């Protein structure tokens, strides 16, 4: 599986070096939220424009570690042009991917996890390579949590 690990690493580095959808959107019409991960000093700003239940525009700002910024970039590429329902599924799939790892690390077999939705993760799959390091999970989910806030704003 070493090849897969390398691929994951490459995807993360690529998104960190060439972040997608970097910038700002005018608010309104766009919705905006800022997320902080004090454990690591990460900051992610998410701007989304929603028209007819579809994310038509997304922009990402902020600064922080490679995982937080690469993860936010991957998220922006994954959600652009998707319906809010599709985005919710993606978000659930990413978070369950993280919590499965969290749980296996704790070696806790008490809880039964809900079946993750069957969605195409694309580059987001690369986050699997990250979540072996529990301290980085908050970095990787920061973008998604901030997106949820932006959509509620
Ligand atoms: Zn971080």
Coordinates of C-alpha atoms and ligand atoms in Angstrom, one line a residue:
X1 CA 0.0 0.0 0.0
X2 CA 3.1 2.3 -0.1
X3 CA 2.1 3.5 -3.5
X4 CA -1.3 4.6 -2.3
X5 CA 0.3 6.5 0.6
X6 CA 2.5 8.3 -1.8
X7 CA -0.4 9.2 -4.0
X8 CA -2.3 10.6 -1.1
X9 CA 0.7 12.7 -0.1
X10 CA 1.1 14.0 -3.6
X11 CA -2.5 15.1 -3.8
X12 CA -2.2 16.9 -0.4
X13 CA 1.0 18.6 -1.4
X14 CA -0.5 19.6 -4.8
X15 CA -3.5 21.2 -3.2
X16 CA -1.3 23.0 -0.6
X17 CA 1.0 24.4 -3.3
X18 CA -1.7 25.3 -5.8
X19 CA -4.8 25.9 -3.7
X20 CA -8.1 25.8 -5.7
X21 CA -10.7 28.6 -5.6
X22 CA -8.5 30.8 -3.4
X23 CA -9.9 34.3 -2.8
X24 CA -13.0 36.0 -1.5
X25 CA -16.6 36.6 -2.7
X26 CA -18.8 39.6 -2.1
X27 CA -21.0 39.1 0.9
X28 CA -23.9 39.2 0.2
X29 CA -24.8 37.6 -2.1
X30 CA -22.2 35.0 -0.9
X31 CA -22.4 33.6 2.6
X32 CA -19.2 33.5 4.7
X33 CA -17.7 31.9 7.8
X34 CA -14.3 31.8 9.5
X35 CA -13.1 28.7 11.2
X36 CA -10.3 28.4 13.7
X37 CA -8.4 25.4 14.9
X38 CA -6.5 26.8 18.0
X39 CA -4.7 23.5 18.5
X40 CA -2.7 24.0 15.4
X41 CA -3.2 27.7 14.6
X42 CA -5.2 27.0 11.4
X43 CA -7.6 29.5 10.0
X44 CA -10.0 28.8 7.1
X45 CA -12.3 31.3 5.5
X46 CA -15.1 29.9 3.4
X47 CA -17.3 31.9 1.0
X48 CA -20.1 30.2 -0.8
X49 CA -22.8 31.4 -3.1
X50 CA -25.9 29.3 -3.3
X51 CA -28.5 29.7 -6.0
X52 CA -31.5 27.4 -6.3
X53 CA -30.0 24.9 -3.7
X54 CA -26.7 24.7 -5.7
X55 CA -23.3 26.0 -4.7
X56 CA -22.5 28.1 -7.7
X57 CA -19.4 29.8 -6.4
X58 CA -16.9 29.0 -3.6
X59 CA -13.8 30.8 -2.4
X60 CA -11.3 29.9 0.3
X61 CA -9.0 32.1 2.4
X62 CA -7.0 31.7 5.5
X63 CA -3.7 30.3 6.6
X64 CA -2.3 27.4 8.5
X65 CA -0.7 24.0 8.2
X66 CA -0.6 22.1 4.9
X67 CA -3.3 19.7 6.0
X68 CA -5.9 22.4 6.9
X69 CA -5.2 24.4 3.7
X70 CA -5.0 21.4 1.4
X71 CA -8.2 20.0 2.9
X72 CA -10.1 23.2 2.4
X73 CA -8.8 23.4 -1.2
X74 CA -10.0 19.8 -1.9
X75 CA -13.3 20.6 -0.4
X76 CA -13.8 23.7 -2.5
X77 CA -13.1 21.7 -5.7
X78 CA -15.4 19.0 -4.6
X79 CA -18.4 21.1 -3.7
X80 CA -18.5 23.6 -6.5
X81 CA -21.5 23.1 -8.8
X82 CA -23.0 20.5 -6.4
X83 CA -26.4 20.7 -4.8
X84 CA -26.7 21.3 -1.1
X85 CA -28.0 17.7 -0.7
X86 CA -24.9 16.3 -2.5
X87 CA -22.7 18.5 -0.4
X88 CA -24.3 17.2 2.8
X89 CA -23.6 13.7 1.7
X90 CA -20.0 14.5 0.9
X91 CA -19.5 16.2 4.2
X92 CA -20.9 13.1 6.0
X93 CA -18.8 10.8 4.0
X94 CA -15.6 12.7 4.8
X95 CA -16.4 13.0 8.5
X96 CA -17.2 9.3 8.8
X97 CA -14.0 8.5 7.1
X98 CA -12.3 10.5 9.8
X99 CA -14.2 9.0 12.7
X100 CA -13.7 5.5 11.5
X101 CA -10.0 6.1 11.9
X102 CA -10.4 7.9 15.2
X103 CA -12.3 4.9 16.5
X104 CA -9.9 2.3 15.3
X105 CA -7.1 4.3 16.9
X106 CA -8.9 4.2 20.2
X107 CA -9.5 0.5 19.8
X108 CA -13.1 1.0 20.9
X109 CA -15.6 -1.5 19.6
X110 CA -18.5 -0.4 21.6
X111 CA -20.2 2.0 19.1
X112 CA -21.7 1.1 15.8
X113 CA -21.0 3.7 13.2
X114 CA -23.6 4.7 10.7
X115 CA -23.0 3.4 7.2
X116 CA -21.2 6.2 5.3
X117 CA -23.0 7.4 2.2
X118 CA -21.9 5.9 -1.2
X119 CA -20.3 8.9 -2.8
X120 CA -17.4 9.5 -5.1
X121 CA -14.8 11.2 -3.0
X122 CA -12.2 11.9 -5.7
X123 CA -9.2 13.8 -4.3
X124 CA -10.9 13.8 -0.8
X125 CA -9.9 10.2 -0.6
X126 CA -6.4 11.5 0.0
X127 CA -7.4 12.6 3.5
X128 CA -7.4 8.9 4.5
X129 CA -3.6 9.3 4.5
X130 CA -3.9 12.1 7.0
X131 CA -6.3 10.8 9.6
X132 CA -3.8 8.2 10.9
X133 CA -2.4 11.2 12.9
X134 CA -5.3 12.0 15.3
X135 CA -3.9 15.4 16.1
X136 CA -4.4 16.4 12.4
X137 CA -8.0 15.3 12.2
X138 CA -9.2 18.8 13.3
X139 CA -7.0 20.3 10.7
X140 CA -8.6 18.2 8.0
X141 CA -12.2 18.8 9.1
X142 CA -11.8 22.5 9.7
X143 CA -12.8 23.4 6.2
X144 CA -15.9 21.2 6.3
X145 CA -17.0 22.6 9.7
X146 CA -16.5 26.1 8.5
X147 CA -18.5 25.3 5.3
X148 CA -21.4 24.1 7.5
X149 CA -21.3 27.4 9.4
X150 CA -21.2 29.5 6.2
X151 CA -24.2 27.7 4.9
X152 CA -26.1 28.4 8.1
X153 CA -25.1 32.1 8.2
Ligands
LIG1 ZN1 -3.3 22.2 11.3

